[in-house]
Coordinates of C-alpha atoms and ligand atoms in Angstrom, one line a residue:
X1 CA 22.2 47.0 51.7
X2 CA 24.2 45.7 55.1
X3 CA 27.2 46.9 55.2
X4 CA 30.0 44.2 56.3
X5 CA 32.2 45.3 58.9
X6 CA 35.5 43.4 58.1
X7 CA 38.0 43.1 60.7
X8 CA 41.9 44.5 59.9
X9 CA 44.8 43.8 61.3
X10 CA 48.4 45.5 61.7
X11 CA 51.6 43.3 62.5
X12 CA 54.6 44.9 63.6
X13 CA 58.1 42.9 63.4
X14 CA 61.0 42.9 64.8
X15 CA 64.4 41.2 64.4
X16 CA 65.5 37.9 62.6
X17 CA 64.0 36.5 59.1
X18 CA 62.4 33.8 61.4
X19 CA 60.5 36.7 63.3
X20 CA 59.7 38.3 59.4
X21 CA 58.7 34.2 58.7
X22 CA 56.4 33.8 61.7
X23 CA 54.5 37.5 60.6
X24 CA 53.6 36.3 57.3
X25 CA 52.0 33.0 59.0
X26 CA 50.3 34.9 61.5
X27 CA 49.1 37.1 58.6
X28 CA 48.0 34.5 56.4
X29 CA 46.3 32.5 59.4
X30 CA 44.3 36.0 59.9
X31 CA 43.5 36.3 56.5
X32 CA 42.1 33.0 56.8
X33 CA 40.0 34.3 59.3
X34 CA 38.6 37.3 57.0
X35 CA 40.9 39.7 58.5
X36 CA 42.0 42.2 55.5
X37 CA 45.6 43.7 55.9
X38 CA 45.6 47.2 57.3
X39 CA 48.1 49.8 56.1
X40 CA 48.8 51.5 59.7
X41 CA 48.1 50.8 63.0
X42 CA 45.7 53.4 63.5
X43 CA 43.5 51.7 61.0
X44 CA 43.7 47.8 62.7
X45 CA 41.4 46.5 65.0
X46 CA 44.4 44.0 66.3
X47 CA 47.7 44.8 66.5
X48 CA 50.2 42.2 66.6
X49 CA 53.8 42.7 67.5
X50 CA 56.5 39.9 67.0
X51 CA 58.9 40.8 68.9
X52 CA 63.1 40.4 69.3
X53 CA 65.3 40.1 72.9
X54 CA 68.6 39.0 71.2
X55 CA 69.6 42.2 72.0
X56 CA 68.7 44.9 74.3
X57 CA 68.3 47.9 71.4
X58 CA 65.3 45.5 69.7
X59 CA 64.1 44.5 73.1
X60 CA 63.8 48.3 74.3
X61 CA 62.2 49.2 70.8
X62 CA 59.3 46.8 71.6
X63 CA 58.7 48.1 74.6
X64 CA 58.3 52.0 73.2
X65 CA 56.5 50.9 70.6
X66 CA 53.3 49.4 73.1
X67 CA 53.8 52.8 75.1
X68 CA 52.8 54.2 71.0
X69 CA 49.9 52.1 71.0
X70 CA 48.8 52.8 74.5
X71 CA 47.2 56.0 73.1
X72 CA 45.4 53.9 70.6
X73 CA 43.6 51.7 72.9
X74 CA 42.4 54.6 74.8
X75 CA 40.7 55.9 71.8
X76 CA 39.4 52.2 70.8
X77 CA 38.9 50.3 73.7
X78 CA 37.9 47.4 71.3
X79 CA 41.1 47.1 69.9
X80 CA 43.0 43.7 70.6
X81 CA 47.1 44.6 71.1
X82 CA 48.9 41.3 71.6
X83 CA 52.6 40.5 71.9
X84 CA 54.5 37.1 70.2
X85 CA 57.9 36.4 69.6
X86 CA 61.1 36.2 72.3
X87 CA 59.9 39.5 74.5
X88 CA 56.9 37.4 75.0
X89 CA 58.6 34.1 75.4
X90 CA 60.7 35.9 78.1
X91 CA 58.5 37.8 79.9
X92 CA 55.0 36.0 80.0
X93 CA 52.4 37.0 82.3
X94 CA 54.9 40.0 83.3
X95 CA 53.7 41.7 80.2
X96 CA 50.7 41.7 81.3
X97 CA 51.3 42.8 84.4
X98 CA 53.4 45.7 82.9
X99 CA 51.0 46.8 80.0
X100 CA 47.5 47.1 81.2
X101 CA 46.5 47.9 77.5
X102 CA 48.1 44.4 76.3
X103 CA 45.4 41.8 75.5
X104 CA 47.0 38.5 74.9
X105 CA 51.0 37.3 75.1
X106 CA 52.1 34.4 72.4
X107 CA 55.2 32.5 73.0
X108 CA 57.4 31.2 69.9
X109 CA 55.5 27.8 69.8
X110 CA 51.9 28.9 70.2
X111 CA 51.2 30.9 67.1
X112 CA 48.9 28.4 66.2
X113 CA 46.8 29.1 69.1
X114 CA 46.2 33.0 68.2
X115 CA 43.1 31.7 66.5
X116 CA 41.5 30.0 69.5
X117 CA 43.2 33.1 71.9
X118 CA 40.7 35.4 69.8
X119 CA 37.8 33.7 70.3
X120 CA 38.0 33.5 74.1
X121 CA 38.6 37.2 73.9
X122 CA 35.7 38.1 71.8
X123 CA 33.6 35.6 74.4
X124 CA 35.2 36.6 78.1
X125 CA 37.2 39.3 77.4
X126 CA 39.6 37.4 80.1
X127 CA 43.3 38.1 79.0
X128 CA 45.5 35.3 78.1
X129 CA 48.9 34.1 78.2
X130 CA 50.4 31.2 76.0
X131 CA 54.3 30.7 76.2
X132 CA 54.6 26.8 76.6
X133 CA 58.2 25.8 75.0
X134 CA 59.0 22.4 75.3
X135 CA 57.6 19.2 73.9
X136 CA 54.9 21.4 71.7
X137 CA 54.4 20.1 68.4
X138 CA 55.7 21.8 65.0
X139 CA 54.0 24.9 64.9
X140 CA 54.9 25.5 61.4
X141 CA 52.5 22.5 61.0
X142 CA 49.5 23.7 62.2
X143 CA 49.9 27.4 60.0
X144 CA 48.9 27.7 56.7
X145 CA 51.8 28.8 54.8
X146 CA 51.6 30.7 51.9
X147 CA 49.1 32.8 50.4
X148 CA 47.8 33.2 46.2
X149 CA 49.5 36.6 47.2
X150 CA 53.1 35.4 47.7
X151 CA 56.0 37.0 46.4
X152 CA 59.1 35.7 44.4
X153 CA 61.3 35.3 47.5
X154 CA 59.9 33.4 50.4
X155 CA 61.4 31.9 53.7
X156 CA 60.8 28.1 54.6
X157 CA 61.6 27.2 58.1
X158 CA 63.5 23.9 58.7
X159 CA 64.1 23.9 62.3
X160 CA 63.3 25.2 65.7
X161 CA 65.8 26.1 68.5
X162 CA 69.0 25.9 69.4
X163 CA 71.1 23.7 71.5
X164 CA 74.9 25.4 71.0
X165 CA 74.3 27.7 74.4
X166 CA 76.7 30.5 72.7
X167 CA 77.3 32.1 76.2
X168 CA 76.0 35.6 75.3
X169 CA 72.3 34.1 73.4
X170 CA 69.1 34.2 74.7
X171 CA 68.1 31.8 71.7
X172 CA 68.0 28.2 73.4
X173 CA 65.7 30.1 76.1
X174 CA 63.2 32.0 74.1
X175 CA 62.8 29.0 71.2
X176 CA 63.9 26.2 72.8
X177 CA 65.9 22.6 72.1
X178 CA 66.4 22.6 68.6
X179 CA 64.5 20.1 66.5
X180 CA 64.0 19.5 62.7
X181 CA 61.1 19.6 60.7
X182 CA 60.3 16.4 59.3
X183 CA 61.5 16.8 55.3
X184 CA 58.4 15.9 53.6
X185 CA 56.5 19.0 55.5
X186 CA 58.9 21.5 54.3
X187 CA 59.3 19.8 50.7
X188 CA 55.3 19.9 50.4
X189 CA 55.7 23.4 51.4
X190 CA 58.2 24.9 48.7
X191 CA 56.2 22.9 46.2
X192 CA 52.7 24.8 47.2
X193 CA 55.2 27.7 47.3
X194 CA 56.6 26.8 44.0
X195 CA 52.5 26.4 42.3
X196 CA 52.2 30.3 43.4
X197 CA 54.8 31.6 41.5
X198 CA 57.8 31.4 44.2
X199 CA 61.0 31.5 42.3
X200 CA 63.6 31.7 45.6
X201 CA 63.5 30.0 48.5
X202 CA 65.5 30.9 52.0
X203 CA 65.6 28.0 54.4
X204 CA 65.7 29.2 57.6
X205 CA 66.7 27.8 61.1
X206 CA 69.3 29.3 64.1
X207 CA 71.8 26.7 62.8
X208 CA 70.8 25.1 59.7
X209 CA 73.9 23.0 59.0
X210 CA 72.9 20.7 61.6
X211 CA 69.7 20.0 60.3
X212 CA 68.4 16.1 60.6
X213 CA 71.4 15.5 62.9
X214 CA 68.2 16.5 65.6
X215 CA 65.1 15.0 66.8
X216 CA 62.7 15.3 63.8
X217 CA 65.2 14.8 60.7
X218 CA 65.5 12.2 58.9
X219 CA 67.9 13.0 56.1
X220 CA 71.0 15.3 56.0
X221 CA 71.1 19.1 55.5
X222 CA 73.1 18.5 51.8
X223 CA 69.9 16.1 50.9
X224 CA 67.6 18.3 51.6
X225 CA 69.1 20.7 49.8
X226 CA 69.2 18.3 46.7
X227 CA 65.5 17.6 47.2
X228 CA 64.5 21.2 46.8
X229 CA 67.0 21.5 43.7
X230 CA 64.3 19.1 42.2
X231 CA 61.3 21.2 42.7
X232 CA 60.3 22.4 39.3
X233 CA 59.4 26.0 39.3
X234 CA 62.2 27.2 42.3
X235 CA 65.5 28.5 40.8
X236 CA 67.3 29.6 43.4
X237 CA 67.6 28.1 47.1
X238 CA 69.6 30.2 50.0
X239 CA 69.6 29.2 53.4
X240 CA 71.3 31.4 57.1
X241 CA 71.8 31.0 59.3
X242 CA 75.5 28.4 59.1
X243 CA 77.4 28.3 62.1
X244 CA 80.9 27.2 61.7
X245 CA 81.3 24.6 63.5
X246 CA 79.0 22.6 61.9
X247 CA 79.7 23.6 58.0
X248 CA 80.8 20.5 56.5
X249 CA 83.1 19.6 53.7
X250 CA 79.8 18.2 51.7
X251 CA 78.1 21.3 52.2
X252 CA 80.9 23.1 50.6
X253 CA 81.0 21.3 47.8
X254 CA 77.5 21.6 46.9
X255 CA 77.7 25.1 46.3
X256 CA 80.4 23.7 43.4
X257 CA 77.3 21.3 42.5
X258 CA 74.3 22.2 42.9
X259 CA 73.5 25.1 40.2
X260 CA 70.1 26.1 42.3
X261 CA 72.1 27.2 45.3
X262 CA 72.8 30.5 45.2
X263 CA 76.6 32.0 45.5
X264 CA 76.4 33.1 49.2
X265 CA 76.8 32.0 52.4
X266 CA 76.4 34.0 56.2
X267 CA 78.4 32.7 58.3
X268 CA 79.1 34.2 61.4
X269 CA 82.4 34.8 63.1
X270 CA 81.3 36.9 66.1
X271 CA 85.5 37.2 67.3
X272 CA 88.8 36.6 65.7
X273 CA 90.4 36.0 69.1
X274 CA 90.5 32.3 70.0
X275 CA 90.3 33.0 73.4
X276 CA 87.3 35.3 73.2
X277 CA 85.3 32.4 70.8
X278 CA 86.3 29.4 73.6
X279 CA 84.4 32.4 76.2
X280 CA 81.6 32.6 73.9
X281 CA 81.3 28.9 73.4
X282 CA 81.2 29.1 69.8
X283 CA 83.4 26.0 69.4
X284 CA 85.7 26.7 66.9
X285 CA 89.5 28.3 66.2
X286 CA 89.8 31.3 64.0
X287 CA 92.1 28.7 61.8
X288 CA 88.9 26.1 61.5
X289 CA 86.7 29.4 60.3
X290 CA 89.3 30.5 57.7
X291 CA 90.0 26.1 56.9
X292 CA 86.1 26.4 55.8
X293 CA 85.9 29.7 53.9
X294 CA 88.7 28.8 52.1
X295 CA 87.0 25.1 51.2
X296 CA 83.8 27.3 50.0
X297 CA 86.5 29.5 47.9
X298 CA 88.0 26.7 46.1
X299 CA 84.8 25.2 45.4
X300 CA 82.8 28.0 44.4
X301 CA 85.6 30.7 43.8
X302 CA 82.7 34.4 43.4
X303 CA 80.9 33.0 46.6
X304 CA 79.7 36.1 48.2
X305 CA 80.5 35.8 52.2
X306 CA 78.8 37.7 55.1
X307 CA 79.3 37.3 59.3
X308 CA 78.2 38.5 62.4
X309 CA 80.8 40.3 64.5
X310 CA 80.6 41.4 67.9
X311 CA 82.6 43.5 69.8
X312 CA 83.2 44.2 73.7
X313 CA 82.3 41.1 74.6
X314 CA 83.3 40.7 78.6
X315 CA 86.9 39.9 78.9
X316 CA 88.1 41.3 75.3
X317 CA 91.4 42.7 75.4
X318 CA 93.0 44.9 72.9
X319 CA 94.9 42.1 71.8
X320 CA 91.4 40.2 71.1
X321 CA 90.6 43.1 69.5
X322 CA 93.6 43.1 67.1
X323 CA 92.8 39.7 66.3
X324 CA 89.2 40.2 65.1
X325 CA 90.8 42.9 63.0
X326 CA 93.1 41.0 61.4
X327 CA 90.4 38.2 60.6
X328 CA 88.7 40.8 58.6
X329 CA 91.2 41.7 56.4
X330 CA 92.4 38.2 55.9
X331 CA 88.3 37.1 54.8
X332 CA 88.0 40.0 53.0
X333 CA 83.9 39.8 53.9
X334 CA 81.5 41.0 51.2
X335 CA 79.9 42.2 53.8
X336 CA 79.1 41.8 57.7
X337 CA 76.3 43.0 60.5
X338 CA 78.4 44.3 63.7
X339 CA 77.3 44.6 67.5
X340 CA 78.5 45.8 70.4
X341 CA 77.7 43.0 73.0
X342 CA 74.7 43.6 75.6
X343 CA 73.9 41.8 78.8
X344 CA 71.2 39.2 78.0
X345 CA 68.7 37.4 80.7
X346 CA 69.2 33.8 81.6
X347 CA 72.8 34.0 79.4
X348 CA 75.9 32.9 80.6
X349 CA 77.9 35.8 80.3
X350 CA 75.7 38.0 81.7
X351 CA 77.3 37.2 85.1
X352 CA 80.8 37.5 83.8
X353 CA 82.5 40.2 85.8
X354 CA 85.1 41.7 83.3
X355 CA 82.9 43.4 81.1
X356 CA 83.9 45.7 78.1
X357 CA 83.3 49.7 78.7
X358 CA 80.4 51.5 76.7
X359 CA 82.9 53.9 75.3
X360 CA 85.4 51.1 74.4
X361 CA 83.2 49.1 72.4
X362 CA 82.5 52.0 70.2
X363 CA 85.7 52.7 69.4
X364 CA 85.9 49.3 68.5
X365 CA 82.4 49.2 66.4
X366 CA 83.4 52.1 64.6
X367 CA 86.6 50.8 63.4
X368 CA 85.5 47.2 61.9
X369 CA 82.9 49.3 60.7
X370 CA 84.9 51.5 58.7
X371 CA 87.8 49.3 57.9
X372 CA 84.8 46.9 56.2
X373 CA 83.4 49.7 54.5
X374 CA 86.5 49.6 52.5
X375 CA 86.5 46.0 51.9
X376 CA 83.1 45.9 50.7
X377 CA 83.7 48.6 48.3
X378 CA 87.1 47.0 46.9
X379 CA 84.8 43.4 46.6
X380 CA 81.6 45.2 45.3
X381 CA 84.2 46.6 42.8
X382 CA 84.9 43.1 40.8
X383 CA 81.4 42.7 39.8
X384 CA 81.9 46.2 37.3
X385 CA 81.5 44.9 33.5
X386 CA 80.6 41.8 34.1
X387 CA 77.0 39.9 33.5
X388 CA 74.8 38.6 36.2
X389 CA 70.7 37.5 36.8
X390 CA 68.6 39.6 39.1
X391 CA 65.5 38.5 40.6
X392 CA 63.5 41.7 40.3
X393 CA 61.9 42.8 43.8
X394 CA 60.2 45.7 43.1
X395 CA 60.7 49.4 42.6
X396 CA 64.2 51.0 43.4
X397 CA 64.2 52.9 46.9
X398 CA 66.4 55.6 46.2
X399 CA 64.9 55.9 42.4
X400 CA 61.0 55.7 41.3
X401 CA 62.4 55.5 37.7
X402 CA 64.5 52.6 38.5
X403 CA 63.9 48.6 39.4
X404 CA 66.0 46.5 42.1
X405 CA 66.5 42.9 42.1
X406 CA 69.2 40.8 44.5
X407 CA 72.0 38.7 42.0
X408 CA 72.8 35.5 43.0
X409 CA 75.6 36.3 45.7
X410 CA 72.8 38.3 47.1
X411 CA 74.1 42.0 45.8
X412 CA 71.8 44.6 45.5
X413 CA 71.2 46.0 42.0
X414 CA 69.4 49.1 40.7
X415 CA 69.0 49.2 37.1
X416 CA 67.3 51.5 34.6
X417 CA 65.1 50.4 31.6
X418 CA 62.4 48.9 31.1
X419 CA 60.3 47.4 34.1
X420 CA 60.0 43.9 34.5
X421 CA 57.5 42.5 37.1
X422 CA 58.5 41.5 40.2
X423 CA 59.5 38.1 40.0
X424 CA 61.5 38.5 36.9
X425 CA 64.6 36.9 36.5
X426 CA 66.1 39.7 34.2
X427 CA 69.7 39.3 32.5
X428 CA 71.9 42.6 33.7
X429 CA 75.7 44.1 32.7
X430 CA 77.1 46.4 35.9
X431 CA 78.1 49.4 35.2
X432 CA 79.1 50.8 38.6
X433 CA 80.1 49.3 42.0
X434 CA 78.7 51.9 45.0
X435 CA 79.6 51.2 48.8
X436 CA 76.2 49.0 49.4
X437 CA 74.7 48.2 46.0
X438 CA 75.9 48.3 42.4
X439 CA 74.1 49.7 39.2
X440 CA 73.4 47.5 36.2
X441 CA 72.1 47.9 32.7
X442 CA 69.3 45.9 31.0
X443 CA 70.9 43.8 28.2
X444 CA 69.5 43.5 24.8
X445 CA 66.8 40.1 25.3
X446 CA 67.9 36.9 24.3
X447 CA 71.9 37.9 25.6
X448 CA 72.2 35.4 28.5
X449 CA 75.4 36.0 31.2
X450 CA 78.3 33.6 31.1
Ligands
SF4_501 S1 74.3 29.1 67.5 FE1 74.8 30.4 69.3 S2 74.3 32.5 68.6 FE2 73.3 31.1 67.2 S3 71.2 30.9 68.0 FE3 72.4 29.2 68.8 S4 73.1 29.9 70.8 FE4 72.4 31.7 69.7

């Protein structure tokens, strides 16, 4: 009997949900190719790395992780090792230049092309370089997009690029001039989702509340949301990433309407000092950002809110400092992701001259980071007693025995009892509030949360 030598393949990730997005494409597009999934990299016959440069730490991790598969290639000479995402977008041909052992380079528009890019390999064994950027077509078009093995939760994109030129992003560089998918592409999409058993959508896009006001769009970023309300089968819709600027009073509102859309929003400060946010470009007042959290209060009064911060940014006194201090404890975030700033190629601030010492920025990291580690425990602490819905995604981490499932303001629960599936939507009372999570109890079927 012949046996069949089936191809595997190993994709490593970095960064954003739109990097996590693009990875399950590329998977499902090599699965459509009779690739099977392999568990380690050891195991693959390609390895595919989709790769981060918003900040150096990501950037630099990319580049030890090739040096790890260097040894790899030496031991398999007919493994492929290719490189997508931002690093690529960035660096081009200089990758190849740089990493002998590196087989083919993918920018952010060309994963469609990883199919052809195979071929020529198998044939010349030429390496190859793709990184066009502008004036490509939707890629998200031209990649199948979900698979009969989907999970509950899945990300939709809804847009590509930016145009805000925040002075410290490498963003508008690496994926370009932002433009909107065309609605009835990503509305045919959640409904194939929606046939597989997806309960959750995440729309995703660099700035999402502008959707449809760019090339590509045709209706309004509140519409669309009210189109995918409508899609039997997906009860709960979440979208990131918001910038402020562009959150409007509609948008607000609909998380007072629409009973889909879940009860959080990220929306990302980055600085409390208005001085430091006019540097950054960010184009907003610290008064405008607390105008619209307050608007998202009153209409939706347990929304769960979460923000970038960054700290050290060139220029930021200890008065700017103070300021983004005193924004936290006026939000009073659920939660927030915090960054010391990095020089980044092609930005602006790169080339600004006052820049923030190494061992002042970590003074100032640690602090936000422990004065939110406070807040987040006091907010985690109003959700003990009362009754919420999990969507169940799989097995506890820090408990075999236990499940864990996201609520609606996107808190982590692990709960005890019996298992559900994941996938369920499971009716829970919390018991306890911890510093990141909280723990809930099953209750008795048929009791439904207020
Ligand atoms: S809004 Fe600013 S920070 Fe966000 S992706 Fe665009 S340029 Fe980067």
């Amino acid at each position: 009997m012949a046996i069949m030598n089936i191809k595997k393949f190993f994709i490593q990730t970095f960064g954003c949900q739109m990097n996590v997005y693009d990875s399950e494409r590329v998977g499902y597009l090599l699965e459509g190719e009779g690739y099977e999934r392999a568990e380690a990299p050891e195991e693959a016959d390609l390895i595919f790395l989709n790769t981060c440069s918003v900040r150096e730490k990501p950037a630099q991790k990319v580049y030890s992780a090739l040096g790890r598969f260097q040894g790899l290639k030496e031991r398999n000479p007919r493994l492929l090792i290719g490189v997508g995402g931002c690093v690529a977008q960035q660096e081009g041909e200089g990758l190849l230049e740089r990493f002998s052992y590196v087989d083919f380079v993918l920018g952010t528009k060309e994963l469609p092309r990883l199919k052809g890019i195979l071929k020529d390999l198998e044939g010349s064994g030429k390496r190859q370089t793709a990184i066009g950027l502008e004036g490509r077509v939707d890629p998200y078009a031209l990649l199948p997009s979900y698979s009969p093995r989907s999970k509950a939760c899945s990300f939709v994109s809804i847009m590509q690029g930016c145009d805000n030129y925040c002075t410290y992003c490498v963003v508008p560089f690496v994926r370009g001039r932002e433009v909107s998918r065309p609605s009835r592409d990503i509305l045919e999409e959640i409904r194939s989702l929606a046939s597989c058993g997806v309960k959750e959508v995440t729309l995703l896009g660099q700035n999402v509340n502008s959707y449809g006001q760019k090339p590509g769009g045709e209706i309004g970023f509140v519409q669309l949301l009210e189109a995918v309300e409508a899609i039997s089968g997906i009860e709960r819709i979440r979208f990131t990433t918001s910038h402020p600027k562009d959150l409007s009073g509609d948008l607000a509102g609909a998380f007072g309407r629409l009973s889909r859309l879940c009860e959080h929003i990220h929306l990302p400060l980055q600085s409390g000092s208005d001085r430091i946010l006019r540097r950054m470009n960010r184009g907003y007042t610290r008064e405008e950002y607390w105008e619209k959290v307050q608007a998202l209060r009153r209409n939706c009064p347990d929304i769960s809110i979460t923000a970038d911060l960054m700290v050290g940014f060139p220029g930021e006194a200890e008065e700017d400092f103070a300021a983004t201090v005193k924004m936290i404890e006026r939000v009073q975030f659920d939660e927030f992701f915090s960054f010391k700033y990095s020089d980044r190629p092609q930005t602006r601030a790169r080339l600004f001259a006052d820049k923030v010492s190494e061992d002042v920025s970590q003074r100032r990291l640690e602090e936000i980071q422990t004065l939110q580690k406070k807040i987040t425990r006091q907010r985690n602490k109003r959700w003990e007693g009362r009754e919420v819905e999990v969507l169940v995604e799989g097995r506890s981490k820090t408990n075999a025995e236990e499940s864990a499932g996201r609520t609606r303001t996107r808190h982590l629960v692990n709960f005890s009892g019996k298992y559900d599936p994941d996938g369920a939507l499971v009716k829970l009372k919390i018991t306890k509030a911890l510093a990141h999570s909280l723990i809930g109890e099953a209750l008795p079927r048929g009791e439904t949360p207020s």
